[in-house]
Tab-separated table of C-alpha atoms in Angstrom:
chain	number	residue	atom	x	y	z
A	1	UNK	CA	51.827	83.642	-26.776
A	2	UNK	CA	49.115	82.196	-24.529
A	3	UNK	CA	46.452	83.192	-27.082
A	4	UNK	CA	48.287	81.303	-29.812
A	5	UNK	CA	48.443	78.184	-27.620
A	6	UNK	CA	44.719	78.345	-26.985
A	7	UNK	CA	43.968	78.642	-30.717
A	8	UNK	CA	46.219	75.683	-31.467
A	9	UNK	CA	44.482	73.601	-28.782
A	10	UNK	CA	41.040	74.429	-30.202
A	11	UNK	CA	42.147	73.456	-33.718
A	12	UNK	CA	43.378	70.074	-32.470
A	13	UNK	CA	40.078	69.480	-30.651
A	14	UNK	CA	38.101	70.242	-33.812
A	15	UNK	CA	40.291	67.817	-35.761
A	16	UNK	CA	39.619	65.064	-33.199
A	17	UNK	CA	35.873	65.617	-33.437
A	18	UNK	CA	36.005	65.376	-37.231
A	19	UNK	CA	37.945	62.113	-36.958
A	20	UNK	CA	35.291	60.689	-34.630
A	21	UNK	CA	32.441	61.707	-36.946
A	22	UNK	CA	33.984	60.072	-40.016
A	23	UNK	CA	32.444	56.574	-40.560
A	24	UNK	CA	34.764	53.606	-40.375
A	25	UNK	CA	34.998	51.875	-43.777
A	26	UNK	CA	34.414	48.437	-42.171
A	27	UNK	CA	31.468	49.474	-39.990
A	28	UNK	CA	27.786	49.086	-41.071
A	29	UNK	CA	26.818	51.776	-38.575
A	30	UNK	CA	26.089	55.267	-39.824
A	31	UNK	CA	27.538	57.907	-37.492
A	32	UNK	CA	25.570	61.123	-37.452
A	33	UNK	CA	27.884	64.034	-38.108
A	34	UNK	CA	26.025	67.191	-37.129
A	35	UNK	CA	26.948	68.837	-33.852
A	36	UNK	CA	23.460	68.375	-32.467
A	37	UNK	CA	23.342	64.670	-33.339
A	38	UNK	CA	26.855	64.016	-32.041
A	39	UNK	CA	26.327	65.620	-28.687
A	40	UNK	CA	22.569	65.530	-28.211
A	41	UNK	CA	20.263	68.494	-27.838
A	42	UNK	CA	21.567	71.616	-26.088
A	43	UNK	CA	19.229	70.899	-23.180
A	44	UNK	CA	20.030	67.232	-22.547
A	45	UNK	CA	23.583	66.964	-23.878
A	46	UNK	CA	22.892	63.211	-24.141
A	47	UNK	CA	24.441	61.238	-27.010
A	48	UNK	CA	21.990	60.494	-29.795
A	49	UNK	CA	21.425	56.812	-30.643
A	50	UNK	CA	23.192	55.421	-33.662
A	51	UNK	CA	21.006	54.481	-36.623
A	52	UNK	CA	21.700	51.181	-38.342
A	53	UNK	CA	20.522	49.837	-41.675
A	54	UNK	CA	18.176	47.435	-39.865
A	55	UNK	CA	16.562	50.331	-38.018
A	56	UNK	CA	15.850	52.079	-41.307
A	57	UNK	CA	14.237	48.934	-42.748
A	58	UNK	CA	11.998	48.550	-39.693
A	59	UNK	CA	10.912	52.192	-39.848
A	60	UNK	CA	10.051	51.835	-43.524
A	61	UNK	CA	7.969	48.703	-42.912
A	62	UNK	CA	5.900	50.453	-40.245
A	63	UNK	CA	5.293	53.571	-42.322
A	64	UNK	CA	1.541	54.317	-42.760
A	65	UNK	CA	2.241	55.511	-46.300
A	66	UNK	CA	3.872	52.180	-47.107
A	67	UNK	CA	0.882	50.233	-45.717
A	68	UNK	CA	-1.533	52.401	-47.713
A	69	UNK	CA	0.374	51.607	-50.900
A	70	UNK	CA	0.285	47.863	-50.179
A	71	UNK	CA	-3.476	48.047	-49.615
A	72	UNK	CA	-3.862	49.862	-52.943
A	73	UNK	CA	-1.771	47.153	-54.601
A	74	UNK	CA	-3.906	44.464	-52.937
A	75	UNK	CA	-7.090	46.031	-54.241
A	76	UNK	CA	-5.652	46.262	-57.748
A	77	UNK	CA	-4.419	42.662	-57.635
A	78	UNK	CA	-7.939	41.502	-56.694
A	79	UNK	CA	-9.486	43.491	-59.536
A	80	UNK	CA	-6.884	42.161	-61.973
A	81	UNK	CA	-7.425	38.582	-60.690
A	82	UNK	CA	-3.730	38.398	-59.889
A	83	UNK	CA	-4.215	35.981	-57.008
A	84	UNK	CA	-0.534	35.108	-56.613
A	85	UNK	CA	0.112	38.751	-55.778
A	86	UNK	CA	-2.907	38.793	-53.451
A	87	UNK	CA	-1.464	35.937	-51.389
A	88	UNK	CA	1.963	37.590	-51.290
A	89	UNK	CA	0.673	41.044	-50.359
A	90	UNK	CA	-1.508	39.659	-47.551
A	91	UNK	CA	1.714	38.764	-45.760
A	92	UNK	CA	2.734	42.427	-45.824
A	93	UNK	CA	-0.290	44.064	-44.161
A	94	UNK	CA	-1.061	44.034	-40.415
A	95	UNK	CA	-4.442	42.264	-40.677
A	96	UNK	CA	-3.467	39.815	-43.413
A	97	UNK	CA	-6.569	38.441	-45.238
A	98	UNK	CA	-8.766	40.421	-42.846
A	99	UNK	CA	-7.334	43.752	-44.025
A	100	UNK	CA	-10.073	46.066	-45.299
A	101	UNK	CA	-9.296	47.120	-48.855
A	102	UNK	CA	-12.463	48.663	-50.315
A	103	UNK	CA	-14.545	51.784	-49.660
A	104	UNK	CA	-17.312	49.412	-48.511
A	105	UNK	CA	-15.108	47.976	-45.750
A	106	UNK	CA	-14.663	44.682	-47.569
A	107	UNK	CA	-11.744	42.599	-46.355
A	108	UNK	CA	-9.574	40.637	-48.759
A	109	UNK	CA	-11.602	37.554	-47.816
A	110	UNK	CA	-14.899	39.336	-48.497
A	111	UNK	CA	-13.729	40.197	-51.991
A	112	UNK	CA	-12.344	36.724	-52.660
A	113	UNK	CA	-15.643	35.183	-51.521
A	114	UNK	CA	-17.709	37.614	-53.605
A	115	UNK	CA	-15.532	36.782	-56.626
A	116	UNK	CA	-16.230	33.060	-56.048
A	117	UNK	CA	-12.533	32.204	-55.819
A	118	UNK	CA	-12.775	29.032	-53.713
A	119	UNK	CA	-9.092	28.089	-53.779
A	120	UNK	CA	-8.047	31.612	-52.873
A	121	UNK	CA	-10.532	31.723	-49.978
A	122	UNK	CA	-9.258	28.393	-48.640
A	123	UNK	CA	-5.670	29.603	-48.865
A	124	UNK	CA	-6.443	32.901	-47.136
A	125	UNK	CA	-8.291	31.123	-44.326
A	126	UNK	CA	-5.145	29.144	-43.575
A	127	UNK	CA	-3.314	32.427	-43.053
A	128	UNK	CA	-5.600	33.472	-40.183
A	129	UNK	CA	-4.144	32.719	-36.723
A	130	UNK	CA	-6.279	30.436	-34.543
A	131	UNK	CA	-6.753	33.148	-31.936
A	132	UNK	CA	-8.562	35.272	-34.540
A	133	UNK	CA	-11.116	32.612	-35.559
A	134	UNK	CA	-13.674	33.595	-32.928
A	135	UNK	CA	-13.737	37.139	-34.342
A	136	UNK	CA	-14.847	36.140	-37.838
A	137	UNK	CA	-18.571	36.473	-37.102
A	138	UNK	CA	-18.001	40.110	-36.111
A	139	UNK	CA	-16.040	41.107	-39.205
A	140	UNK	CA	-18.584	42.743	-41.508
A	141	UNK	CA	-18.550	45.143	-44.424
A	142	UNK	CA	-20.642	48.303	-44.683
A	143	UNK	CA	-23.724	46.228	-45.667
A	144	UNK	CA	-23.278	44.155	-42.521
A	145	UNK	CA	-22.284	41.093	-44.522
A	146	UNK	CA	-19.861	38.607	-43.039
A	147	UNK	CA	-17.611	36.484	-45.218
A	148	UNK	CA	-20.219	33.699	-44.958
A	149	UNK	CA	-22.916	36.004	-46.358
A	150	UNK	CA	-20.710	36.454	-49.431
A	151	UNK	CA	-20.016	32.729	-49.756
A	152	UNK	CA	-23.698	31.834	-49.373
A	153	UNK	CA	-24.619	33.180	-52.803
A	154	UNK	CA	-22.756	30.417	-54.659
A	155	UNK	CA	-23.065	26.622	-54.550
A	156	UNK	CA	-19.466	26.413	-55.762
A	157	UNK	CA	-18.308	27.876	-52.448
A	158	UNK	CA	-19.681	25.072	-50.237
A	159	UNK	CA	-16.247	23.737	-49.295
A	160	UNK	CA	-15.044	27.197	-48.389
A	161	UNK	CA	-18.200	27.759	-46.305
A	162	UNK	CA	-17.657	24.484	-44.439
A	163	UNK	CA	-14.035	25.422	-43.690
A	164	UNK	CA	-15.079	28.865	-42.519
A	165	UNK	CA	-17.744	27.405	-40.204
A	166	UNK	CA	-15.200	25.023	-38.682
A	167	UNK	CA	-13.464	28.152	-37.442
A	168	UNK	CA	-16.476	30.122	-36.194
A	169	UNK	CA	-19.937	28.533	-36.195
A	170	UNK	CA	-21.478	31.782	-34.917
A	171	UNK	CA	-21.289	33.001	-38.507
A	172	UNK	CA	-24.502	31.014	-39.147
A	173	UNK	CA	-26.480	33.432	-36.985
A	174	UNK	CA	-24.951	36.796	-37.936
A	175	UNK	CA	-27.408	39.187	-39.564
A	176	UNK	CA	-26.574	41.894	-42.087
A	177	UNK	CA	-28.115	45.381	-42.191
A	178	UNK	CA	-31.315	43.961	-43.723
A	179	UNK	CA	-31.573	41.364	-40.967
A	180	UNK	CA	-30.612	38.513	-43.304
A	181	UNK	CA	-28.670	35.517	-42.040
A	182	UNK	CA	-26.398	33.712	-44.518
A	183	UNK	CA	-29.024	31.001	-45.100
A	184	UNK	CA	-31.465	33.725	-46.198
A	185	UNK	CA	-28.889	34.945	-48.755
A	186	UNK	CA	-28.546	31.392	-50.067
A	187	UNK	CA	-32.325	31.128	-50.526
A	188	UNK	CA	-32.608	34.592	-52.084
A	189	UNK	CA	-29.930	33.601	-54.613
A	190	UNK	CA	-31.603	30.261	-55.327
A	191	UNK	CA	-28.585	28.245	-54.124
A	192	UNK	CA	-30.255	25.059	-52.907
A	193	UNK	CA	-27.034	23.149	-52.188
A	194	UNK	CA	-25.673	25.969	-50.047
A	195	UNK	CA	-29.094	26.324	-48.389
A	196	UNK	CA	-29.083	22.638	-47.403
A	197	UNK	CA	-25.506	22.859	-46.094
A	198	UNK	CA	-26.306	25.843	-43.891
A	199	UNK	CA	-29.646	24.367	-42.819
A	200	UNK	CA	-27.937	21.146	-41.724
A	201	UNK	CA	-25.299	23.112	-39.801
A	202	UNK	CA	-28.076	25.053	-38.056
A	203	UNK	CA	-30.025	21.818	-37.439
A	204	UNK	CA	-33.229	23.495	-38.639
A	205	UNK	CA	-35.094	20.195	-38.892
A	206	UNK	CA	-34.800	19.768	-35.152
A	207	UNK	CA	-36.389	23.130	-34.471
A	208	UNK	CA	-40.055	24.000	-34.149
A	209	UNK	CA	-41.709	25.813	-37.078
A	210	UNK	CA	-41.691	29.069	-35.129
A	211	UNK	CA	-38.001	28.801	-34.242
A	212	UNK	CA	-37.118	27.883	-37.828
A	213	UNK	CA	-39.078	30.864	-39.138
A	214	UNK	CA	-36.983	33.223	-36.992
A	215	UNK	CA	-33.863	32.136	-38.894
A	216	UNK	CA	-35.570	32.413	-42.290
A	217	UNK	CA	-37.003	35.907	-41.960
A	218	UNK	CA	-35.430	39.352	-42.219
A	219	UNK	CA	-36.228	42.739	-40.678
A	220	UNK	CA	-38.982	43.732	-43.125
A	221	UNK	CA	-40.916	40.534	-42.425
A	222	UNK	CA	-40.022	38.879	-45.736
A	223	UNK	CA	-39.380	35.153	-45.467
A	224	UNK	CA	-37.282	32.776	-47.531
A	225	UNK	CA	-40.447	31.662	-49.345
A	226	UNK	CA	-41.396	35.251	-50.163
A	227	UNK	CA	-38.044	36.114	-51.741
A	228	UNK	CA	-37.816	32.783	-53.582
A	229	UNK	CA	-41.137	33.491	-55.277
A	230	UNK	CA	-40.311	37.152	-55.913
A	231	UNK	CA	-36.941	36.399	-57.512
A	232	UNK	CA	-38.108	33.149	-59.157
A	233	UNK	CA	-35.191	31.304	-57.583
A	234	UNK	CA	-36.297	27.694	-57.279
A	235	UNK	CA	-33.043	25.825	-57.930
């Protein structure tokens, strides 16, 4: 008789556990139904936390695989010149417009500058928080080029260059792997308007000839005059 009572008691307990594990139709919370999740691990016996829909969304947003896919989409949008998608996707990656998206360590802004997309560059610059501005001169691709190096090769990007310099004037003096400053890139590309803009920002006219030469020469000793003659860029 006592054995039968014990069996009946155990059956009622199991029924109560099942009732507890069944989700309430009005509740957004998902109750975990396995024995381990209901009662915790055998060692701790602590209740496991409940997982909500919001928790699942947050986990998905932080997933490295998800970020990698967004970066791939960003790269494709740039190649397809789908700049509306570029602006939207920049909001979904941790570094925004400073996210590196190419095998050459180009950021979104590097690629926009290289593609001579002035309006896109100006828009992306507005997305950069003020506390990141001072870092711009240190953000380089695998060639050592800053965003200003990329802008310097086109006269059409003068406004974007001026906006960029208002955020970090140290960009004027950053050298790439060849030892070229942005003004050297402007001269090498024959972009006289960009050259004058950068020269004015650097106040080259106020410098001695020797000091000016230091800004207009790269690691191999070539000067702005040398490369202008060699590339026949006299614009």
